[in-house]
PDB file of C-alpha atoms in Angstrom:
ATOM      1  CA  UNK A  45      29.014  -5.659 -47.975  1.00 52.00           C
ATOM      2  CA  UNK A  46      26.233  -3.274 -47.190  1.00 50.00           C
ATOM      3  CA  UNK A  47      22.878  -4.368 -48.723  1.00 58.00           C
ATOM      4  CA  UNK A  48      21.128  -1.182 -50.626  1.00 67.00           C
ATOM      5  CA  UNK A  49      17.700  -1.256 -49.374  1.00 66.00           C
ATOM      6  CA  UNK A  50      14.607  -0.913 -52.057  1.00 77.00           C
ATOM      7  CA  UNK A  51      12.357   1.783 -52.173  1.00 80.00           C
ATOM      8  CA  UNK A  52      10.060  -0.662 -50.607  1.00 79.00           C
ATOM      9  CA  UNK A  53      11.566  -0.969 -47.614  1.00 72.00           C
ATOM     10  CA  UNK A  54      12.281   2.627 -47.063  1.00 75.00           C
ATOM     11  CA  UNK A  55       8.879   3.354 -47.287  1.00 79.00           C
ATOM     12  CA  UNK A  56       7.985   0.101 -44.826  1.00 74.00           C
ATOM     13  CA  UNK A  57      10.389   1.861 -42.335  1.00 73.00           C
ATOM     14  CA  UNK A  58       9.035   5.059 -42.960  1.00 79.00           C
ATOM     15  CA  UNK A  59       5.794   3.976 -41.962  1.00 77.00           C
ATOM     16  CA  UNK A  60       7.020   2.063 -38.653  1.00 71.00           C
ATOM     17  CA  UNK A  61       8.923   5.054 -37.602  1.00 73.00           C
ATOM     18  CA  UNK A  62       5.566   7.072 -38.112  1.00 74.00           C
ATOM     19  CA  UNK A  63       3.403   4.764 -36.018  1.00 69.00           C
ATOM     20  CA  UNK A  64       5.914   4.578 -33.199  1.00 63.00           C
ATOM     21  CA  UNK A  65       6.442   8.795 -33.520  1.00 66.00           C
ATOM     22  CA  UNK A  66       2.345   8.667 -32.749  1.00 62.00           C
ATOM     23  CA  UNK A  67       2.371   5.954 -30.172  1.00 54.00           C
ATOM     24  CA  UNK A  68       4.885   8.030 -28.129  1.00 50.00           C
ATOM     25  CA  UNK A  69       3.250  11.259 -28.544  1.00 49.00           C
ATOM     26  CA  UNK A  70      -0.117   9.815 -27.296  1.00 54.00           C
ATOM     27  CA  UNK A  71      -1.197  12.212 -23.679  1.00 56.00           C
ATOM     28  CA  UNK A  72      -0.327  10.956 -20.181  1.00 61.00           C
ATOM     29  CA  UNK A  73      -1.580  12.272 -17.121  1.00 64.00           C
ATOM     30  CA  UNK A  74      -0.383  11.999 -13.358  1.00 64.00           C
ATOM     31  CA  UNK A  75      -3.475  10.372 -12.566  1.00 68.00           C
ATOM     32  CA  UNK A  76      -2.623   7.101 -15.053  1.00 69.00           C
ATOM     33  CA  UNK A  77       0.788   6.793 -13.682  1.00 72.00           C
ATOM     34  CA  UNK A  78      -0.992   5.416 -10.401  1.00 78.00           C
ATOM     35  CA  UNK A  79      -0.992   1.677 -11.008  1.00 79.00           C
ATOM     36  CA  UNK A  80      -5.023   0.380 -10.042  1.00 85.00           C
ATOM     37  CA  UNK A  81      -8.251   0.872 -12.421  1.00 87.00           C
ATOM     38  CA  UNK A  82     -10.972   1.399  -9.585  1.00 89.00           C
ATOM     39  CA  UNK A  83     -11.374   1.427  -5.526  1.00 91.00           C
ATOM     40  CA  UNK A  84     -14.508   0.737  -3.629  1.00 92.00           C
ATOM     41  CA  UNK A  85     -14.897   2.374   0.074  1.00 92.00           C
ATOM     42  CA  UNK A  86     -14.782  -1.428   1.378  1.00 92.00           C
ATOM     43  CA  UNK A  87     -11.052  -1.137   0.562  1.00 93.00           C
ATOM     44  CA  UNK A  88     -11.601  -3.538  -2.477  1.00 94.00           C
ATOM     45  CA  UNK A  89      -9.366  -2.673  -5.112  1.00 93.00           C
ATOM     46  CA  UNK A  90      -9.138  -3.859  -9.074  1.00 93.00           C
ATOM     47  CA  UNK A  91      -5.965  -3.442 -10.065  1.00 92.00           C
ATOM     48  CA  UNK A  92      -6.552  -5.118 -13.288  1.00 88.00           C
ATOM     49  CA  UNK A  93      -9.398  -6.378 -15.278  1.00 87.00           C
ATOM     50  CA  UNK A  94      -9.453  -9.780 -13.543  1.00 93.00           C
ATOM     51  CA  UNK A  95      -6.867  -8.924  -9.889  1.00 95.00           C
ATOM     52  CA  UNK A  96      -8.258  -7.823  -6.708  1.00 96.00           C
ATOM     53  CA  UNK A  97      -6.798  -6.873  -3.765  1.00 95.00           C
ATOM     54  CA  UNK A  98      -7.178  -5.670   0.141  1.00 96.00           C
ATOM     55  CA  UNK A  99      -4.485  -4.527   2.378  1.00 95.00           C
ATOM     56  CA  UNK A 100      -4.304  -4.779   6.277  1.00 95.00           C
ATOM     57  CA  UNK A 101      -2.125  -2.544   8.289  1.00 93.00           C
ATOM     58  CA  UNK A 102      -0.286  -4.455  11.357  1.00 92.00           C
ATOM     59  CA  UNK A 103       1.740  -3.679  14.183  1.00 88.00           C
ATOM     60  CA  UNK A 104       5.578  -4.920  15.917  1.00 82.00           C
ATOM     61  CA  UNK A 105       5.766  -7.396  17.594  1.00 78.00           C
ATOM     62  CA  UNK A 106       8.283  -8.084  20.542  1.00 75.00           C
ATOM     63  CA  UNK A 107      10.773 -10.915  18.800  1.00 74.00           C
ATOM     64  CA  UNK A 108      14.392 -10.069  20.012  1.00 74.00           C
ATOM     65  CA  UNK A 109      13.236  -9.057  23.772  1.00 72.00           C
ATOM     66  CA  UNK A 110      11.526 -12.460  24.396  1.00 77.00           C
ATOM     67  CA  UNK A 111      12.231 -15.932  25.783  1.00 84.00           C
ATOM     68  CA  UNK A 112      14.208 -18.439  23.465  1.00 86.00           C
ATOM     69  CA  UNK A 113      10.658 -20.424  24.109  1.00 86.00           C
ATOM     70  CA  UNK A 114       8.651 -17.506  22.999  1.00 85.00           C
ATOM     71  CA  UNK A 115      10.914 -17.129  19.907  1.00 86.00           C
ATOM     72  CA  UNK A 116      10.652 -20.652  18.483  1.00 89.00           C
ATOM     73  CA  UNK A 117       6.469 -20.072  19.170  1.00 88.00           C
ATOM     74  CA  UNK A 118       6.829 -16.916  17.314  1.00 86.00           C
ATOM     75  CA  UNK A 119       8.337 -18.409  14.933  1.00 89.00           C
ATOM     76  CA  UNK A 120       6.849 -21.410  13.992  1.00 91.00           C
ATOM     77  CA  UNK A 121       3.528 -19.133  13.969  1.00 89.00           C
ATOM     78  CA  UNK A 122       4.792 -16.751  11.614  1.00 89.00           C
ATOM     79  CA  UNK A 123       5.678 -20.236   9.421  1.00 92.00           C
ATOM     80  CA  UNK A 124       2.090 -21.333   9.506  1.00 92.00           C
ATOM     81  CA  UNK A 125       1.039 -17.509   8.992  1.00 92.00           C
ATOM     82  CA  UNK A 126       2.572 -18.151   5.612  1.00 92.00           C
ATOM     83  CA  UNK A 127       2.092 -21.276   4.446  1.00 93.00           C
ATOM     84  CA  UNK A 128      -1.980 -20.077   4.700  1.00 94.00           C
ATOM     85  CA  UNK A 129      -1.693 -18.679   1.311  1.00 94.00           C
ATOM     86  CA  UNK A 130      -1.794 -21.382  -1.386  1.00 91.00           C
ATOM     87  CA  UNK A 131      -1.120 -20.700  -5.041  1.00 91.00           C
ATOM     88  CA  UNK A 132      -4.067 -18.742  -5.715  1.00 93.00           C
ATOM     89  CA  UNK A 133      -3.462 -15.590  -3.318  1.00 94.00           C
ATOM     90  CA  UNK A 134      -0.723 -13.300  -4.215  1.00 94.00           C
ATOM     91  CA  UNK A 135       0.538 -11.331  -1.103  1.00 94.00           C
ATOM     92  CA  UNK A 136       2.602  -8.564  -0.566  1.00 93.00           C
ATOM     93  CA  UNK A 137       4.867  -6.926   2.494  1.00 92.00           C
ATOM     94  CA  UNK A 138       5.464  -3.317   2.635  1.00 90.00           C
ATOM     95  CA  UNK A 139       7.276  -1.634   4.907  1.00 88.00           C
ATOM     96  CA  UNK A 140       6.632   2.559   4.828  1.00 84.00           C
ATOM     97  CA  UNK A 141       8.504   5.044   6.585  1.00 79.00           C
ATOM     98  CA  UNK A 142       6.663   8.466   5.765  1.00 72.00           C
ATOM     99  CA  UNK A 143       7.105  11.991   6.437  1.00 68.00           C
ATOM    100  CA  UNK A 144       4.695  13.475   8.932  1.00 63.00           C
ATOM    101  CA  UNK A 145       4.063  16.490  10.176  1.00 61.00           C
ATOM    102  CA  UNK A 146       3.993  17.848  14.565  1.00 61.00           C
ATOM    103  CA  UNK A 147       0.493  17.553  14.674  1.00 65.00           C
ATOM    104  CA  UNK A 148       0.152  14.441  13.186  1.00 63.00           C
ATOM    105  CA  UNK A 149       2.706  12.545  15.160  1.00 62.00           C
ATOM    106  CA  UNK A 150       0.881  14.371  18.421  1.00 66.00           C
ATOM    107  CA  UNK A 151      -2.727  13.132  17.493  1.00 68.00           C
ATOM    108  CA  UNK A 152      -1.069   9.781  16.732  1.00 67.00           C
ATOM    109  CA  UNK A 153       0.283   9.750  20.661  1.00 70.00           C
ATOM    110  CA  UNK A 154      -2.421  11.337  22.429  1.00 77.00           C
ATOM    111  CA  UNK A 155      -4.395   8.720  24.713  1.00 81.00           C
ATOM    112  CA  UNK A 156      -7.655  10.197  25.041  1.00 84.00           C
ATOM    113  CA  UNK A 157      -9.181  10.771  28.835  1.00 85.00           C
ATOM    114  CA  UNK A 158     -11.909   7.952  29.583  1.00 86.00           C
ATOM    115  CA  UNK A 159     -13.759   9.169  32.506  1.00 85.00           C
ATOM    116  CA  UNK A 160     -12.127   7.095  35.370  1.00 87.00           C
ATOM    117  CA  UNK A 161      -9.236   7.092  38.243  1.00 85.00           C
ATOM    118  CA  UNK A 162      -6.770   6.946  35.925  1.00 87.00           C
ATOM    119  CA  UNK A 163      -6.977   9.561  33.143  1.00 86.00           C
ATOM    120  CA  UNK A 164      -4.023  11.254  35.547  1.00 88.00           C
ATOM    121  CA  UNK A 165      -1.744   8.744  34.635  1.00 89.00           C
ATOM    122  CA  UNK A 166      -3.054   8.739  30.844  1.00 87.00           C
ATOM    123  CA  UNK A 167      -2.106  12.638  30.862  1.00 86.00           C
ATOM    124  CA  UNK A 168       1.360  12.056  32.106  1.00 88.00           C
ATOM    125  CA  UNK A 169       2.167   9.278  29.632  1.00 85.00           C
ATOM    126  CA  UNK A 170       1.254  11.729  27.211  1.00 82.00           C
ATOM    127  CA  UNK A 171       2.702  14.286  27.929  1.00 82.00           C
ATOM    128  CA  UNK A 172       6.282  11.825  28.163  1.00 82.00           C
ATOM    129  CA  UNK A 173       5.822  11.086  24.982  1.00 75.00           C
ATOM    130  CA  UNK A 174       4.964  14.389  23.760  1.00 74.00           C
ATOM    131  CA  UNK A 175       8.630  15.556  25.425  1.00 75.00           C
ATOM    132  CA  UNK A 176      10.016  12.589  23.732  1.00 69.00           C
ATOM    133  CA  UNK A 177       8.493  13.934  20.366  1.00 65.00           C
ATOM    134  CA  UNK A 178       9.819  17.189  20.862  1.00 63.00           C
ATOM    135  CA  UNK A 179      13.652  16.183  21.008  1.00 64.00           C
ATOM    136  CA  UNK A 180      13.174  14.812  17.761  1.00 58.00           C
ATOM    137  CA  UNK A 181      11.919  11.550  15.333  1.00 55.00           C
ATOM    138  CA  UNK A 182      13.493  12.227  12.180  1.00 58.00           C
ATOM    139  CA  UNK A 183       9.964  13.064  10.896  1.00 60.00           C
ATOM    140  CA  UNK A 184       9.098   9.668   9.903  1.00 70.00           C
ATOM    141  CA  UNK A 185       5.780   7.472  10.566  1.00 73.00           C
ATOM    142  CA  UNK A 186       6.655   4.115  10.384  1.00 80.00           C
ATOM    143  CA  UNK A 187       3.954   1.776   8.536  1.00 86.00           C
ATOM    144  CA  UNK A 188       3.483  -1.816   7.753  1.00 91.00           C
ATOM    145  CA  UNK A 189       1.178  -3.691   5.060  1.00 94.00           C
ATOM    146  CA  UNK A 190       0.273  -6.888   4.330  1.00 94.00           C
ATOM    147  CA  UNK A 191      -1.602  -6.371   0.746  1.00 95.00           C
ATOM    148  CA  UNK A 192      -3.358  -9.459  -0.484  1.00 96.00           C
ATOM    149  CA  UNK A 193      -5.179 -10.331  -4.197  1.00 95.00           C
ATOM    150  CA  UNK A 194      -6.988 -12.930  -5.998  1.00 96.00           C
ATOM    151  CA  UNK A 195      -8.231 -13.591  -9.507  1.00 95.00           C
ATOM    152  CA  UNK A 196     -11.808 -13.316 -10.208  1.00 95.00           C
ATOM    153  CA  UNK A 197     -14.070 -12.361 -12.932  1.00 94.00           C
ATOM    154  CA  UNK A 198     -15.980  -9.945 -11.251  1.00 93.00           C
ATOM    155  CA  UNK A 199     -16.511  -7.589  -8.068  1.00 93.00           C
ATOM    156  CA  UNK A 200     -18.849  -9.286  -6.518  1.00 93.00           C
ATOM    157  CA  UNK A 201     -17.146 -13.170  -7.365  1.00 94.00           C
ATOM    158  CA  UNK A 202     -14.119 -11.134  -5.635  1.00 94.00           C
ATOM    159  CA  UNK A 203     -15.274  -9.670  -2.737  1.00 94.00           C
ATOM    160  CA  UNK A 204     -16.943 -12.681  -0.387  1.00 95.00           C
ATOM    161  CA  UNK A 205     -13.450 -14.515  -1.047  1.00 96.00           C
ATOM    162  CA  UNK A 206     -11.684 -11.589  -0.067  1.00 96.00           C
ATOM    163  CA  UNK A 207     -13.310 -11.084   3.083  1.00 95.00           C
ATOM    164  CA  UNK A 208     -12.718 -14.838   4.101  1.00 96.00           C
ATOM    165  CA  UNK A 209      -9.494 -14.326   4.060  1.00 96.00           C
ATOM    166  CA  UNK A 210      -9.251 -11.000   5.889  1.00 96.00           C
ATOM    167  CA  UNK A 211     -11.151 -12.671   8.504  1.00 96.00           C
ATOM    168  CA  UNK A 212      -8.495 -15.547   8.874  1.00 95.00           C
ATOM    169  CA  UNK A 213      -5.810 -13.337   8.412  1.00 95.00           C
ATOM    170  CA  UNK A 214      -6.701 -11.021  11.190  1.00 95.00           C
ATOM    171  CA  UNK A 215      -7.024 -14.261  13.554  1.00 94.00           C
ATOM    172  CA  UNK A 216      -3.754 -15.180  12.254  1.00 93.00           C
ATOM    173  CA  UNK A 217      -2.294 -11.952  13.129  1.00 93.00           C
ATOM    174  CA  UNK A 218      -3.875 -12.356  17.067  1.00 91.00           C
ATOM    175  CA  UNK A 219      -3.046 -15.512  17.611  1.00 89.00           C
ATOM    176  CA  UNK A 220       0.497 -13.682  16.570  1.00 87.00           C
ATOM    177  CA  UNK A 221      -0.052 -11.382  19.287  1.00 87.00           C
ATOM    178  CA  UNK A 222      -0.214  -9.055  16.585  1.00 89.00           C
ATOM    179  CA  UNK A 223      -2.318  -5.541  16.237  1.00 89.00           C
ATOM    180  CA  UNK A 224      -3.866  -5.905  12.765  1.00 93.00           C
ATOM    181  CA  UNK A 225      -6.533  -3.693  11.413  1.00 94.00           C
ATOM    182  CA  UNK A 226      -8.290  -4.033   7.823  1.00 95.00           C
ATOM    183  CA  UNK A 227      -7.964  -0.192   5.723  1.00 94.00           C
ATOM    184  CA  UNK A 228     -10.856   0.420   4.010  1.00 93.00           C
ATOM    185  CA  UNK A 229     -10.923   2.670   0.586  1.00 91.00           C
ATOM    186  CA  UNK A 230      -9.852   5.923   1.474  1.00 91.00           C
ATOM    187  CA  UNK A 231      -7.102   4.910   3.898  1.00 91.00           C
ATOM    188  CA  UNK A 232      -5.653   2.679   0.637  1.00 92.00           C
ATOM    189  CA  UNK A 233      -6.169   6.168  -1.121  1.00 89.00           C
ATOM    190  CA  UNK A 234      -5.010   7.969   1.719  1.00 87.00           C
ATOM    191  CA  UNK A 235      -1.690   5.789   1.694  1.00 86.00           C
ATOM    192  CA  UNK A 236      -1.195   6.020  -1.636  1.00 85.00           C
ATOM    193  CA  UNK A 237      -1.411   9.884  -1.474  1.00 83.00           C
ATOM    194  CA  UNK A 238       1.288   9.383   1.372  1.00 80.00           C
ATOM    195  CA  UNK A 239       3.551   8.030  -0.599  1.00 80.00           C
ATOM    196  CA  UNK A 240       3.127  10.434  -3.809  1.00 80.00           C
ATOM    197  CA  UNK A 241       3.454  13.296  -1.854  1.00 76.00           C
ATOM    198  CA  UNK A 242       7.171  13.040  -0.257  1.00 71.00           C
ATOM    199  CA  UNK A 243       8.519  16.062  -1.325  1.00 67.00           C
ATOM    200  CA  UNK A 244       5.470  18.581   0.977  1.00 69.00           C
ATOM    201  CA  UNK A 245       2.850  17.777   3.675  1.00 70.00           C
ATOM    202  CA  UNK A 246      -0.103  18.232   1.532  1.00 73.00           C
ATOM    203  CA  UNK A 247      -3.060  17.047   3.544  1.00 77.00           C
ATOM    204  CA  UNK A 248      -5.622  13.931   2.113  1.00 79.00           C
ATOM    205  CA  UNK A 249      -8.762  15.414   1.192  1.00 79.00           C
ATOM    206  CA  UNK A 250     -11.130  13.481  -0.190  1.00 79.00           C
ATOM    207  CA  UNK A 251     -14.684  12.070   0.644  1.00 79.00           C
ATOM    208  CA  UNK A 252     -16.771   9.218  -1.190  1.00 80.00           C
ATOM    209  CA  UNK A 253     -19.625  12.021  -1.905  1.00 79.00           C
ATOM    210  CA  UNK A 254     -17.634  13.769  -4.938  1.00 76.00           C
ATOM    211  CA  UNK A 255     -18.136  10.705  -7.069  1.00 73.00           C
ATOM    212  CA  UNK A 256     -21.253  10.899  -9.265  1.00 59.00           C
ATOM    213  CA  UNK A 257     -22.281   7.146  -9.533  1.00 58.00           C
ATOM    214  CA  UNK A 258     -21.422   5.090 -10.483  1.00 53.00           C
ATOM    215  CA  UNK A 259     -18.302   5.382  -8.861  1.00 45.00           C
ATOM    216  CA  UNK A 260     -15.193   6.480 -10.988  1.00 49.00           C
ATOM    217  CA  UNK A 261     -11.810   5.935 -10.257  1.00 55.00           C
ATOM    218  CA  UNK A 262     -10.664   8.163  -7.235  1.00 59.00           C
ATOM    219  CA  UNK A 263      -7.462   8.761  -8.827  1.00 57.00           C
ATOM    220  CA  UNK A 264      -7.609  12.238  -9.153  1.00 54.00           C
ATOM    221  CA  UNK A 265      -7.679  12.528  -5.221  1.00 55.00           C
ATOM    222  CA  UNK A 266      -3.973  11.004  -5.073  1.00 56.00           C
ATOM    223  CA  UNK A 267      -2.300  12.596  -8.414  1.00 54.00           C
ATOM    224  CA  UNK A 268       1.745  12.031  -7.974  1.00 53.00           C
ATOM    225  CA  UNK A 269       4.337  14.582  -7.913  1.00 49.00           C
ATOM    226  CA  UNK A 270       6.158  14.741 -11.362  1.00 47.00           C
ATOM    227  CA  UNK A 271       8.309  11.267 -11.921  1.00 43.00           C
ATOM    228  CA  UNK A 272      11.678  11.500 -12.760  1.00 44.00           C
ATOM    229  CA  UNK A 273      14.584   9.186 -13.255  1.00 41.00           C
ATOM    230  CA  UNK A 274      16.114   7.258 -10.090  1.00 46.00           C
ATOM    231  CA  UNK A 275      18.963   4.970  -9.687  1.00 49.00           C
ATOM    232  CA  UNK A 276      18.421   1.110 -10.052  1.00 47.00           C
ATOM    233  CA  UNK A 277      15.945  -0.384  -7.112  1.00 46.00           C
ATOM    234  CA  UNK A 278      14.783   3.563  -5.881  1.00 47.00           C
ATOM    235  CA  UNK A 279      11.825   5.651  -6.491  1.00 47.00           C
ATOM    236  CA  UNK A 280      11.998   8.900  -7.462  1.00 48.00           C
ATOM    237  CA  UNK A 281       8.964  11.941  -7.045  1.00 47.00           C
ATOM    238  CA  UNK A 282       9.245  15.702  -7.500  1.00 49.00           C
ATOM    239  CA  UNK A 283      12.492  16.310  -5.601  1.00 49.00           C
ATOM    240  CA  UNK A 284      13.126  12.975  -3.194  1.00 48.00           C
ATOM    241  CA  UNK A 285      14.638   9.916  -3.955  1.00 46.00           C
ATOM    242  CA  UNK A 286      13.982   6.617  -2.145  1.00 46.00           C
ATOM    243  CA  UNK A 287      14.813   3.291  -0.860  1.00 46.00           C
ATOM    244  CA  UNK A 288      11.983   0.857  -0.388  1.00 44.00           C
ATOM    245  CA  UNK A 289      11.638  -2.208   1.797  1.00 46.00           C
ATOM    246  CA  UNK A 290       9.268  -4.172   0.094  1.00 47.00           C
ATOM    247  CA  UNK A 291       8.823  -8.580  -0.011  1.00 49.00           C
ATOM    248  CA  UNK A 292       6.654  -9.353  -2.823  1.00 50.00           C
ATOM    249  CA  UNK A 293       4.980 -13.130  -3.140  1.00 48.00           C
ATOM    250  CA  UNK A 294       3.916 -14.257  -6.279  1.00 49.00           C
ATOM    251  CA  UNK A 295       2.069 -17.846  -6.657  1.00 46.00           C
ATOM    252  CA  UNK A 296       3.781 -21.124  -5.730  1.00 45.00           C
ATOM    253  CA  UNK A 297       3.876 -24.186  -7.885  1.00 45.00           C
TER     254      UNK A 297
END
């Protein structure tokens, strides 16, 4: 049997309906849609009031091509590479295959002359790979990140840890035999404009200078395409749906 409800709780409903009804009609913009609070040019970021992070971009490295030797090495380094973070640095892999346009992918392959006997041979390696990049690449720049955060109470608690462990990270990724190199604030910003701007090659444009101090968020720089709706474990912006690799690593007991 159906219980008749009082005028009491009518109007108690009423009035939760009308709080939700404002909560949802509350304004927001691209620019809060982009998940961090502030970025400093050192490539510090706050992505909440108490989380920091800093990313380093790193190269392949030759695993299936080499020795059975080599491989356990490899291996077993890649083990202690990971077993460095204890359970107060969060870490994450991401693996970024971007659209690019000619004349990026050429200034990415151009090796530059240096003055000595063999700039001839730098020219014709070039200009190989310049053929190469003519037949065709799909369009895509292929990108890897290690991203890696702590918990402090402040910027400056936050950033001398930080930089320890870039430092031993980056010797960790040599003795790898890994190329590893630290981004600083606008190439996070210029990665996250990457990645909200599938749909068009709209080039990064942005420069520490157009911040009146103190520094505000530079989220305006990086505003994403419209969001829409994508199927289970995709992303979705203006007009392109995709398919990230990405290994998230969360604290270990």
């Amino acid at each position: 049997m159906k219980k008749k409800l009082s005028r009491a709780d009518r109007k108690q409903i009423e009035a939760a309906i009308s709080r939700a009804n404002r909560t949802d009609q509350k304004g927001i913009s691209a620019q809060d849609s982009i998940p961090y609070e502030r970025m400093w040019p050192d490539g510090i970021c706050r992505v909440t009031g108490c989380y920091y992070t800093k990313t380093i971009q790193f190269q392949d490295i030759n695993y299936q091509l080499s020795q059975n030797e080599d491989k356990t090495a490899i291996f077993e380094g890649w083990c202690d590479f990971l077993n460095y973070f204890d359970s107060s640095i969060r870490f994450q892999l991401s693996f970024l295959n971007l659209a690019a346009s000619q004349e990026t992918f050429a200034r990415s392959i151009t090796i530059p002359p240096q003055g000595d006997d063999f700039d001839n041979i730098r020219g014709e390696y070039t200009q190989m790979l310049q053929n190469q990049l003519a037949k065709g690449n799909n369009g895509l720049i292929k990108t890897k990140y290690l991203t890696f955060g702590i918990d402090a109470d402040s910027i400056r608690a936050a950033k001398p840890r930080l930089e320890r462990i870039e430092t031993d990270l980056l010797n960790n990724f040599k003795r790898l035999g890994v190329v590893a190199e630290p981004l600083d604030g606008r190439a996070r910003l210029s990665q996250l404009h990457g990645v909200f701007h599938m749909d068009e090659q709209v080039p990064f444009s942005f420069s520490w200078d157009w911040l009146a101090p103190p520094a505000f968020p530079p989220r305006t720089s990086s505003p994403p395409l419209p969001l829409s709706s994508a199927p289970a474990g995709s992303s979705a912006w203006g007009k392109s749906t995709a398919r990230s690799a990405l290994c998230r690593f969360s604290r270990r007991n």
